[in-house]
Coordinates of N, CA and C in Angstrom, one line a residue:
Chain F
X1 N -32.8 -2.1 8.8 CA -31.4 -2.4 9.2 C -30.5 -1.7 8.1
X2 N -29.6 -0.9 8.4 CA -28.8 -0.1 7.7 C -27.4 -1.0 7.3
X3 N -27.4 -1.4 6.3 CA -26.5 -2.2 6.2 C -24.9 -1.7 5.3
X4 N -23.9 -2.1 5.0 CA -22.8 -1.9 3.9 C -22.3 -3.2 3.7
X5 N -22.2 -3.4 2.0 CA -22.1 -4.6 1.5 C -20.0 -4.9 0.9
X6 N -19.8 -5.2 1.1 CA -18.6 -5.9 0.6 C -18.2 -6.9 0.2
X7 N -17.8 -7.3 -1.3 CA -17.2 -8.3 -1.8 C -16.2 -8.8 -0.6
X8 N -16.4 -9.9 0.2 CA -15.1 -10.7 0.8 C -13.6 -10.7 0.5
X9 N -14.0 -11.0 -0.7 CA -12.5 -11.7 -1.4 C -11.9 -13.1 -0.8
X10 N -10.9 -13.5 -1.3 CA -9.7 -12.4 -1.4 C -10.0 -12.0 -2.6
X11 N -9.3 -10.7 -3.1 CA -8.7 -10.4 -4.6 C -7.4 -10.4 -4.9
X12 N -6.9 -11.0 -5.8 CA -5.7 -10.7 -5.7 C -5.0 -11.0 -6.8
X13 N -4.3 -9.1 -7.2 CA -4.3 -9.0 -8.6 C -2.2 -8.6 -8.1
X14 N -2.0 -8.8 -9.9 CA 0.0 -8.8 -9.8 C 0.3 -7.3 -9.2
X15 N 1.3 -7.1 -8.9 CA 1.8 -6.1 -8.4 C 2.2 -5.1 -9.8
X16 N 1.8 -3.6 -9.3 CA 1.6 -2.9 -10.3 C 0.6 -2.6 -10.6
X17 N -0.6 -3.3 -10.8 CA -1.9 -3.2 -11.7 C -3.0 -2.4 -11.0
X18 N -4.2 -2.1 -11.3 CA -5.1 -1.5 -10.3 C -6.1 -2.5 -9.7
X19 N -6.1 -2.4 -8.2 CA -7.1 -2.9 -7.7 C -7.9 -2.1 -7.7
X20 N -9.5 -2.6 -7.5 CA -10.7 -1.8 -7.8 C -11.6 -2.7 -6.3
X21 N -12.0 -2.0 -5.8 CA -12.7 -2.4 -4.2 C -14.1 -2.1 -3.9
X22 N -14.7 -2.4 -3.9 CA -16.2 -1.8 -4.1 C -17.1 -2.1 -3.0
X23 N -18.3 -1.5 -3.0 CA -19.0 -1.3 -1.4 C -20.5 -0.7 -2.1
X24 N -21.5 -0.9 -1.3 CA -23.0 -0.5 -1.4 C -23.4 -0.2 -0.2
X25 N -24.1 0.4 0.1 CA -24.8 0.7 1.0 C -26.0 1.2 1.3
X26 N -27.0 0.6 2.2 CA -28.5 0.9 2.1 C -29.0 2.2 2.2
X27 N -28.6 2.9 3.7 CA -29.3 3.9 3.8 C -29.2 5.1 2.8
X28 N -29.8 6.1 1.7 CA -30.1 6.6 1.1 C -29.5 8.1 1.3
X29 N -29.9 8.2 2.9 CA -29.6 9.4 3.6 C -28.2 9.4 4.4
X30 N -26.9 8.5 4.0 CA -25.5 8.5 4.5 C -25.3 9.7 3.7
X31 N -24.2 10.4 4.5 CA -23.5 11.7 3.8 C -22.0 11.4 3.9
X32 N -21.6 10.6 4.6 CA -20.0 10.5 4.5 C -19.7 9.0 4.9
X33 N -18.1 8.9 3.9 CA -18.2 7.6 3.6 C -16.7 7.4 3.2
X34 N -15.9 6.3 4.4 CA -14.9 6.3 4.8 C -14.2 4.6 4.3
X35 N -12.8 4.4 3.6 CA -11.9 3.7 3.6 C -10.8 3.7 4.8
X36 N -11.2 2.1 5.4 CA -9.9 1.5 6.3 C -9.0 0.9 6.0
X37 N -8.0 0.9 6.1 CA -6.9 -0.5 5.5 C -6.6 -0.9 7.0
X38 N -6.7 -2.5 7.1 CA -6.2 -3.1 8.2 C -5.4 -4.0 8.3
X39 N -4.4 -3.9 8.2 CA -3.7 -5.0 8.4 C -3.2 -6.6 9.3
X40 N -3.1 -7.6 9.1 CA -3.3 -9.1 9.6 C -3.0 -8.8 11.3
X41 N -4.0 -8.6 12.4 CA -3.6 -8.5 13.6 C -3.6 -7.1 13.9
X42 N -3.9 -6.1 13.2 CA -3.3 -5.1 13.1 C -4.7 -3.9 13.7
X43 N -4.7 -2.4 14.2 CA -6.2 -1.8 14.4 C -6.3 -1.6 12.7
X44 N -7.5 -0.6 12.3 CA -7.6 0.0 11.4 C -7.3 1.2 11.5
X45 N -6.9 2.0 9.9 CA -6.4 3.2 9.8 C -6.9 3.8 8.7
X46 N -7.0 5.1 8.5 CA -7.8 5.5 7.5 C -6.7 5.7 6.3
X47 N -7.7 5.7 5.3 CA -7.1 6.0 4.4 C -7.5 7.1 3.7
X48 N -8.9 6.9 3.3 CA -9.5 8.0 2.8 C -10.9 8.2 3.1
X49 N -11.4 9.6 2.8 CA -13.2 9.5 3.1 C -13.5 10.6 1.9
X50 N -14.8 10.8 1.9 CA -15.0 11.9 0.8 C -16.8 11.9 1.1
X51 N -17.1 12.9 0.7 CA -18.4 13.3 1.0 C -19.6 13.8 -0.1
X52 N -18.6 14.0 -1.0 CA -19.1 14.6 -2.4 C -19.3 13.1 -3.8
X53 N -20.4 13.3 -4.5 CA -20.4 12.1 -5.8 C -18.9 12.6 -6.2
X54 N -18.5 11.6 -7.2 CA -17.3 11.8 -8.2 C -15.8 11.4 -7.7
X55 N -14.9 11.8 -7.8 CA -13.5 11.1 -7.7 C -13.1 12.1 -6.6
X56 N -12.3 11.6 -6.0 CA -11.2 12.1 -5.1 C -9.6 11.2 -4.9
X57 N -8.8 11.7 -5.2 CA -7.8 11.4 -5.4 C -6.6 11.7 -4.7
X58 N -5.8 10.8 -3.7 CA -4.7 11.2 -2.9 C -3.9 9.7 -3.1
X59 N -2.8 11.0 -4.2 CA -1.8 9.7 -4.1 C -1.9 8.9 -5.0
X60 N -1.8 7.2 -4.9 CA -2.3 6.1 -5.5 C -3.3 5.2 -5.5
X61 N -4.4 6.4 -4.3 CA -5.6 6.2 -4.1 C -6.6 7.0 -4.6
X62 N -7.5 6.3 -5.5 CA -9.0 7.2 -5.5 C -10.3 6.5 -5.0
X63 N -11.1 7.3 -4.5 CA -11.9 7.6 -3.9 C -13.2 7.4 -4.7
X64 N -13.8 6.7 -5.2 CA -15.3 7.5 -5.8 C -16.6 7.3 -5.2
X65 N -17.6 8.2 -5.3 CA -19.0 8.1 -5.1 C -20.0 8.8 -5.6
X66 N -20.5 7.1 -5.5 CA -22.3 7.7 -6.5 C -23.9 7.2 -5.5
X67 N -23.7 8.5 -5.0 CA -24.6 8.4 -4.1 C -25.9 8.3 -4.9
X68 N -26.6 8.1 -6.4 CA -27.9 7.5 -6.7 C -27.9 6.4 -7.0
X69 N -26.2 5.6 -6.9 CA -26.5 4.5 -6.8 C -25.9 3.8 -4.9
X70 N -25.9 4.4 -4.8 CA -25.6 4.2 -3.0 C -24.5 2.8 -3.1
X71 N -23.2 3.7 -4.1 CA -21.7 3.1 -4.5 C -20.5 3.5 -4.3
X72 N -20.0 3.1 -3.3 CA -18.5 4.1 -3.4 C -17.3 2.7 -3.8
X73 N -16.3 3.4 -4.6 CA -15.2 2.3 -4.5 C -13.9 2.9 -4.4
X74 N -12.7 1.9 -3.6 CA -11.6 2.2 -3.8 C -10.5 1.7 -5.1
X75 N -9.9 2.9 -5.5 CA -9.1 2.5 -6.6 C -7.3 2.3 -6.2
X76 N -6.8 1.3 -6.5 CA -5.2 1.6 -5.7 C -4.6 1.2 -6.9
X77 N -4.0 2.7 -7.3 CA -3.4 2.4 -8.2 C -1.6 2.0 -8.2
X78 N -0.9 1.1 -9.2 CA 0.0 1.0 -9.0 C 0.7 -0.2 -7.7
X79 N -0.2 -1.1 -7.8 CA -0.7 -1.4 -6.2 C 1.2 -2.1 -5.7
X80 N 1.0 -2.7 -4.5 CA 2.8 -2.9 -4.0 C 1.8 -3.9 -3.2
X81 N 3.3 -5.0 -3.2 CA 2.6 -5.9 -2.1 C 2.7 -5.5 -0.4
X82 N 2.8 -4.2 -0.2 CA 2.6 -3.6 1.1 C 1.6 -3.1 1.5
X83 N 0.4 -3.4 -0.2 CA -1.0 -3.1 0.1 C -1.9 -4.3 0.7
X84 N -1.6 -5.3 0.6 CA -2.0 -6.6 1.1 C -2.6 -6.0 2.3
X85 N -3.7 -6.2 2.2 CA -4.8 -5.7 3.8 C -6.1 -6.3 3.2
X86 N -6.6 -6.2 4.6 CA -8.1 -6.0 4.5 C -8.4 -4.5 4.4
X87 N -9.6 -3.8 3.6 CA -9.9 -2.6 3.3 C -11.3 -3.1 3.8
X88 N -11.7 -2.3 4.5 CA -13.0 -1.7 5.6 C -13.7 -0.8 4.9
X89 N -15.1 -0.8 4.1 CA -15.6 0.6 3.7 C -16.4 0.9 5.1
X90 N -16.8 2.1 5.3 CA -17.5 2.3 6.4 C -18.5 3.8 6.0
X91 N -19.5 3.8 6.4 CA -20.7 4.7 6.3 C -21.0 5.4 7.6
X92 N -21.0 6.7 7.4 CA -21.8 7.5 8.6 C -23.3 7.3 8.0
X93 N -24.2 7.0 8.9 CA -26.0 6.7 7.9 C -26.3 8.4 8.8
X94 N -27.3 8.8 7.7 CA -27.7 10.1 7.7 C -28.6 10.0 9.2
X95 N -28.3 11.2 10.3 CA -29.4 11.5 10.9 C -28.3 10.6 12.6
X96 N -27.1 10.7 12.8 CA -26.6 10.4 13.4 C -26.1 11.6 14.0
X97 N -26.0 12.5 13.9 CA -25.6 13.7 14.1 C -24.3 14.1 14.2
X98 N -23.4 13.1 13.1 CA -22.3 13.0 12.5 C -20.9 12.4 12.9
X99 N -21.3 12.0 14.2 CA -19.8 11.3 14.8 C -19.5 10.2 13.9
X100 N -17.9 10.2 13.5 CA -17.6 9.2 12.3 C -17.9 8.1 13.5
X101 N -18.1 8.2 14.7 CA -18.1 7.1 15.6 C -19.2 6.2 15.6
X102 N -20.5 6.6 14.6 CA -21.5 6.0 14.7 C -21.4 4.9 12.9
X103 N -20.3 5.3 12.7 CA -20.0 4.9 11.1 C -20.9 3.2 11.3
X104 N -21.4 3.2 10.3 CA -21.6 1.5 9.9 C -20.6 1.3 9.2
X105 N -19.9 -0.7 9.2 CA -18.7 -0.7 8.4 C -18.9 -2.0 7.8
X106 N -18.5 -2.2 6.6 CA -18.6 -4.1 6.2 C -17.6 -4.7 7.0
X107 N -17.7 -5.6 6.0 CA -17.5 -6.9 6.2 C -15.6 -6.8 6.0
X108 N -15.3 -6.1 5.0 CA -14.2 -5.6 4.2 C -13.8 -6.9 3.4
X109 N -12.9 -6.2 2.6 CA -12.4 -7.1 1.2 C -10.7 -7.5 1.7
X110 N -10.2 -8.8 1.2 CA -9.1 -8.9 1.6 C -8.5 -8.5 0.1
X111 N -7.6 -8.2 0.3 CA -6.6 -8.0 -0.9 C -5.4 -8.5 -1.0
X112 N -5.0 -9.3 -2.4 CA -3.5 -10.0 -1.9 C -2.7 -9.5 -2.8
X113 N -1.9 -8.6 -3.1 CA -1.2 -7.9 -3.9 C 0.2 -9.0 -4.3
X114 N 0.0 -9.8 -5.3 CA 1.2 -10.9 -5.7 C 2.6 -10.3 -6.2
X115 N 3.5 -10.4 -5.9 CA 5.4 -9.9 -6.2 C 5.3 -10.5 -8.1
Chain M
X1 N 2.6 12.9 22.6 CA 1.1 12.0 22.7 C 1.5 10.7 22.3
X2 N 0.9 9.5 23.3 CA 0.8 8.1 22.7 C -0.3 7.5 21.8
X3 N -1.1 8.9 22.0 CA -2.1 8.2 21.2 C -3.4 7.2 22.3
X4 N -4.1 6.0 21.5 CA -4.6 5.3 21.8 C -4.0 4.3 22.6
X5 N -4.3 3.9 24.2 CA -3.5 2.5 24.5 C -4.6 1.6 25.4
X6 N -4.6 0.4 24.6 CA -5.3 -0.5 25.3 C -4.6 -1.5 26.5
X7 N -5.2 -1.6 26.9 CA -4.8 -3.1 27.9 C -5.8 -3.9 28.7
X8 N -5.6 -5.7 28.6 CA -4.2 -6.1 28.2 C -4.4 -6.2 26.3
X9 N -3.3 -7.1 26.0 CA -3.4 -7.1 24.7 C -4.1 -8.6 24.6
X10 N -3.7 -9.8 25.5 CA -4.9 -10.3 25.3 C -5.5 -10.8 26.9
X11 N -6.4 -11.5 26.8 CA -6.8 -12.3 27.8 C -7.7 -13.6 27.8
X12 N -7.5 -14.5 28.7 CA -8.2 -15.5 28.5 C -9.3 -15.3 29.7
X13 N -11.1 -15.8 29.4 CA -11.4 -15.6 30.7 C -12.5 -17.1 30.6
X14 N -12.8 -17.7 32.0 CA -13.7 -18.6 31.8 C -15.2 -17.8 31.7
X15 N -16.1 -18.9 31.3 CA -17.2 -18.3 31.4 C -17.8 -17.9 32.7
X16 N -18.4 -17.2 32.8 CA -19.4 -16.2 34.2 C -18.1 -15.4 34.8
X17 N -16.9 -15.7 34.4 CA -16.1 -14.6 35.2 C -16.2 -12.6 34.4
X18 N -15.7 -12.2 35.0 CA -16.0 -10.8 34.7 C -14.3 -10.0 34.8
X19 N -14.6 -9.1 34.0 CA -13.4 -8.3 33.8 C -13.6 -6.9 32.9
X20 N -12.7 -5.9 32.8 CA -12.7 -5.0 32.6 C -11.5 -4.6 31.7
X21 N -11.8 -3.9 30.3 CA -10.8 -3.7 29.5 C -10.5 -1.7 29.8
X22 N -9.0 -1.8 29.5 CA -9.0 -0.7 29.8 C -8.7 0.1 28.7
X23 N -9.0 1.4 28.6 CA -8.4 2.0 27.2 C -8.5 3.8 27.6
X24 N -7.3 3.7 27.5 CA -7.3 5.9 27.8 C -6.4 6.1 26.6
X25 N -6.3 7.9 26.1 CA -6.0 8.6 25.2 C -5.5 9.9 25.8
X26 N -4.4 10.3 25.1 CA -3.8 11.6 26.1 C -3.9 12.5 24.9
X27 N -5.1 12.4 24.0 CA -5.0 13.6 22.6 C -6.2 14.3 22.8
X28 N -6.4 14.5 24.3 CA -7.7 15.6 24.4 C -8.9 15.5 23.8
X29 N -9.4 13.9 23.1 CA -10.2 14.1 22.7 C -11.7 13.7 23.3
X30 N -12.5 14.6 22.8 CA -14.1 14.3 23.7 C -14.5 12.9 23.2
X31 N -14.6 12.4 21.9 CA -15.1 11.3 21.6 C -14.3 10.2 21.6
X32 N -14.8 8.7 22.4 CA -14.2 7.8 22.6 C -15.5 6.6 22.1
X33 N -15.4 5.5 21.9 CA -15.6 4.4 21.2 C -15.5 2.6 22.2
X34 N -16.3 2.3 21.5 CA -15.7 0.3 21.9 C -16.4 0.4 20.7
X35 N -15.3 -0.8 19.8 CA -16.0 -1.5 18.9 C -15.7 -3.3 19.7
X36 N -15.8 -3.9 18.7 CA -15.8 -5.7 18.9 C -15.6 -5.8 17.1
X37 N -14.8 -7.1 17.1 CA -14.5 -7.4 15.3 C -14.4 -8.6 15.6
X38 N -15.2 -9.4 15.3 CA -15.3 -11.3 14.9 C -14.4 -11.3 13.7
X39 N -14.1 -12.3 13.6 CA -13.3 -13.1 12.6 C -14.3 -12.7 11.2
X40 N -13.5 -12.0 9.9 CA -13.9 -12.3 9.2 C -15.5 -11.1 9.1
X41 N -15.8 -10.5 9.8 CA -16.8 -9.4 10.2 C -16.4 -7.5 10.3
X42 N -16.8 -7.2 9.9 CA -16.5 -6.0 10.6 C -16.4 -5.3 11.8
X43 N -16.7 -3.9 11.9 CA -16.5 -3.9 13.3 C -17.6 -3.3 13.7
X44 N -18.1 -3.5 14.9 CA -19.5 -3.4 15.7 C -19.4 -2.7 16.5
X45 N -20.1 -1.3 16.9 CA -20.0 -0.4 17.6 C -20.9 -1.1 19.4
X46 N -20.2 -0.9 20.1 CA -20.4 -1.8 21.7 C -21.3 -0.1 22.3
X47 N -20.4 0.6 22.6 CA -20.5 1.9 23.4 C -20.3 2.9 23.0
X48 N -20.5 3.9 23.0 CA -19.5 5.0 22.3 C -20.1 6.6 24.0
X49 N -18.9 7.5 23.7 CA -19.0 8.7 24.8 C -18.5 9.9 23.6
X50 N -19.3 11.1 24.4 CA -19.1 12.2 23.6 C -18.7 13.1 24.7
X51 N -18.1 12.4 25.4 CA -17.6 13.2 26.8 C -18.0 12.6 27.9
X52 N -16.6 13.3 29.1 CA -16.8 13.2 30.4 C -18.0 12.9 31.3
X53 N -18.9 11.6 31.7 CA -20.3 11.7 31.8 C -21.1 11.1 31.1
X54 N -20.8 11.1 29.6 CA -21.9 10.8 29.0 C -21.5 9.6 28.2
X55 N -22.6 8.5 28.4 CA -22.2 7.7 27.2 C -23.6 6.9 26.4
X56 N -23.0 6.3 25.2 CA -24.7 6.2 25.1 C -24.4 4.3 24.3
X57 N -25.3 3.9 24.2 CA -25.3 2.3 23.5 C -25.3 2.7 21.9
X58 N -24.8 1.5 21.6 CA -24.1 1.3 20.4 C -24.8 0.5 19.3
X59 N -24.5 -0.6 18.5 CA -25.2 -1.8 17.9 C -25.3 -2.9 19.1
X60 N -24.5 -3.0 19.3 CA -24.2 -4.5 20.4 C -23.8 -4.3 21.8
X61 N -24.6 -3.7 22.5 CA -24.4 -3.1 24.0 C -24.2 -4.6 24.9
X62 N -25.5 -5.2 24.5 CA -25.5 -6.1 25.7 C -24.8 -7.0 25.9
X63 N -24.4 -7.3 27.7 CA -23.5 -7.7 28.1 C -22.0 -6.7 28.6
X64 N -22.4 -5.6 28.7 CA -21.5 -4.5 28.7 C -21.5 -3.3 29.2
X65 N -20.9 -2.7 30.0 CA -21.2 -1.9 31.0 C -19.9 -0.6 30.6
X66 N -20.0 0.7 30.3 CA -18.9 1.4 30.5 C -19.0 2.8 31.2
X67 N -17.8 3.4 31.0 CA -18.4 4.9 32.2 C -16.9 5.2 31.8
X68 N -17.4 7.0 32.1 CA -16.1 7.7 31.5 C -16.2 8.9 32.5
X69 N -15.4 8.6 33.5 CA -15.6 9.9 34.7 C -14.6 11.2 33.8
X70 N -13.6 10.4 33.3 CA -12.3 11.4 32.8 C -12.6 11.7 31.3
X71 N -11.9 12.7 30.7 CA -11.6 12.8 29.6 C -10.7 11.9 29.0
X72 N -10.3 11.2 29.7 CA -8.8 10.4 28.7 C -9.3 9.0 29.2
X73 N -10.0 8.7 29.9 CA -10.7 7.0 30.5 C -11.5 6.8 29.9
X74 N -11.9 5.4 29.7 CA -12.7 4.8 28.6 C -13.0 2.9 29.0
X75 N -13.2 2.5 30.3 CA -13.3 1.2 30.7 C -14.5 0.7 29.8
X76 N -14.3 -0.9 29.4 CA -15.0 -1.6 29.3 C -15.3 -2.8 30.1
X77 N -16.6 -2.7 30.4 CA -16.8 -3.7 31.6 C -17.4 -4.9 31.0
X78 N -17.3 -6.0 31.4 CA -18.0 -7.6 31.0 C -18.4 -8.1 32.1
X79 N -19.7 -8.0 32.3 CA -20.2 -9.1 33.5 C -20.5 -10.3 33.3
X80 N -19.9 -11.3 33.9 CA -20.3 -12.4 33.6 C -20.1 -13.5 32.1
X81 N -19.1 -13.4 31.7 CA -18.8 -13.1 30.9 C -19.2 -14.8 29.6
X82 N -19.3 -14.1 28.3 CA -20.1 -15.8 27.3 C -19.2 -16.0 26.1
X83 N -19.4 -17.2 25.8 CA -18.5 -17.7 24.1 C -18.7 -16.4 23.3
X84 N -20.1 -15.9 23.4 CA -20.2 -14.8 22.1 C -19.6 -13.7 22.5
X85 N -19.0 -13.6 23.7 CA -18.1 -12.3 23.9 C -16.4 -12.7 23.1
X86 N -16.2 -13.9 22.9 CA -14.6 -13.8 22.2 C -14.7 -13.2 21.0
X87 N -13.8 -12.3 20.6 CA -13.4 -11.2 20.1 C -12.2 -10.5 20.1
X88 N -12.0 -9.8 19.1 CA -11.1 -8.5 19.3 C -11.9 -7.5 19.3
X89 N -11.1 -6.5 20.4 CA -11.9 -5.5 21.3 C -10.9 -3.9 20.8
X90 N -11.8 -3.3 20.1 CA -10.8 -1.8 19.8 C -11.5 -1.2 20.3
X91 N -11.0 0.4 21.4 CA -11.1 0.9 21.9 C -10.2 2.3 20.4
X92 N -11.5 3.4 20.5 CA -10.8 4.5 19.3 C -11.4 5.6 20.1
X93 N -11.2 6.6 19.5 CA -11.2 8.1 19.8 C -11.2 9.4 18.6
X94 N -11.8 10.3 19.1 CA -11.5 11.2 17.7 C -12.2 12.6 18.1
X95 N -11.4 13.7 17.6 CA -11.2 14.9 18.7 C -12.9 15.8 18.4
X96 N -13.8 15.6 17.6 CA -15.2 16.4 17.5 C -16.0 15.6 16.6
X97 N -17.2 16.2 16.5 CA -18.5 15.2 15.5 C -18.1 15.4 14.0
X98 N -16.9 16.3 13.7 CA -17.3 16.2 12.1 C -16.3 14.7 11.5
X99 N -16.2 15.3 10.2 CA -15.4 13.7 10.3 C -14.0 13.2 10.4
X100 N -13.6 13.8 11.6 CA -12.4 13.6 11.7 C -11.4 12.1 11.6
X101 N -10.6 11.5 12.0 CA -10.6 10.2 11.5 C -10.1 9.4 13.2
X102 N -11.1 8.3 13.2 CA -10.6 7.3 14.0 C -9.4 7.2 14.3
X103 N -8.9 7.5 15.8 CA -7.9 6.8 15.8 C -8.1 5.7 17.0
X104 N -7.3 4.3 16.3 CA -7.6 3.1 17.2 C -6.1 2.7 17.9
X105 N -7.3 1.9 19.2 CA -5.9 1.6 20.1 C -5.1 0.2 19.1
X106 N -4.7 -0.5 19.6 CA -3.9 -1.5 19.2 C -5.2 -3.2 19.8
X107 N -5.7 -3.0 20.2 CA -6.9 -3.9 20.5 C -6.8 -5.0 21.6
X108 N -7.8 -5.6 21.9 CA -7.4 -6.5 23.2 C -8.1 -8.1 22.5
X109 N -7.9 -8.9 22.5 CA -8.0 -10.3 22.2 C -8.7 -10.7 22.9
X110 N -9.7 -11.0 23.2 CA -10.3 -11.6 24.3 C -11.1 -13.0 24.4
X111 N -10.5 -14.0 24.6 CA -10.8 -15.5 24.3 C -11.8 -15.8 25.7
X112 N -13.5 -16.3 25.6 CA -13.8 -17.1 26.8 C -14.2 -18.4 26.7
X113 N -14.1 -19.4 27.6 CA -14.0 -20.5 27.0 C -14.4 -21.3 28.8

């Protein structure tokens, strides 16, 4: 069973500060590996994906992955209380023949970004 | 382009009744989607199509029927319908297999009781 793990939460840190969002996942052989932000009632939207170990960075968001530890996290820096969402990590598992449509996704983390 | 549009946005249905969600896309794209998202869960792939014709099962098929004669059509069907079908229902899309990014409809609510 190909699974992705996510802290629940909530988390919820002052405005300004960095939230840090974190995610695991089983399968060994995932190659790409996607952030949702969704909002209360709301669909999901991406925010970011990345395919490579190491940082990726857009914006006030980074990206990281350590695929020998099968770890990716989101970093939001500077955070605003307009980040208040649930964040969705999601996994394409290796051997799907790449549709982000077959992505596995957690559970996601809520985030409460305080004024 | 509107993008993704579902309908309705929500519905109530009794049990064993049956119904159909609808969901089309006017952004040309071949791949189309059903997920399902429980409270507090992520989201669960139902169906997914890689085109006009083709569709194939997901994690959580059963109880669910879809078909995609069109490029821009994307029905979900419920026969008969059970408690463990209440949910929110996103219907998404996305223009080829690499990783282009989901785009989701606005979702359908669907309470059976």
């Amino acid at each position: 069973q190909k699974e992705v793990e996510q802290n629940s939460g909530p988390l919820s840190v002052p405005e300004g500060a960095i939230a840090s969002l974190n995610c695991t996942y089983s399968d060994r052989g995932s190659q790409s590996f996607f952030w949702y932000r969704q909002y209360s009632g709301k669909s999901p939207e991406l925010i970011m994906f990345i395919y490579s170990n190491g940082d990726k960075e857009d914006g006030r968001f980074t990206a990281q992955l350590n695929k020998a530890s099968q770890y990716v996290s989101l970093l939001i820096r500077d955070s605003q209380p307009s980040d208040s969402a649930t964040y969705l990590c999601a996994v394409n598992p290796g051997g799907y023949g790449g549709s982000q449509g077959n992505l596995i996704f957690g559970k996601g983390t809520k985030l409460s970004v305080k004024p | 382009n509107t993008g993704v549009t579902q309908t309705p946005k929500f519905r109530i249905l009794k049990i064993g009744q049956s119904m159909t969600l609808q969901c089309t896309q006017d952004m040309n794209h071949n791949y189309m989607y059903w997920y399902r998202q429980d409270p507090g869960m992520g989201l669960k792939l139902i169906y997914y199509s890689v085109g006009a014709g083709i569709t194939d099962k997901g994690e959580v098929p059963n109880g669910y029927n879809v078909s995609r004669s069109t490029t821009e059509d994307f029905p979900l069907r419920l026969e008969l319908a059970a408690p463990s079908q209440t949910s929110v229902y996103f219907c998404a899309s996305s223009p080829r297999t690499d990783n282009s990014p989901l785009h989701f409809g606005n979702g359908t609510r669907l309470t059976v009781t």
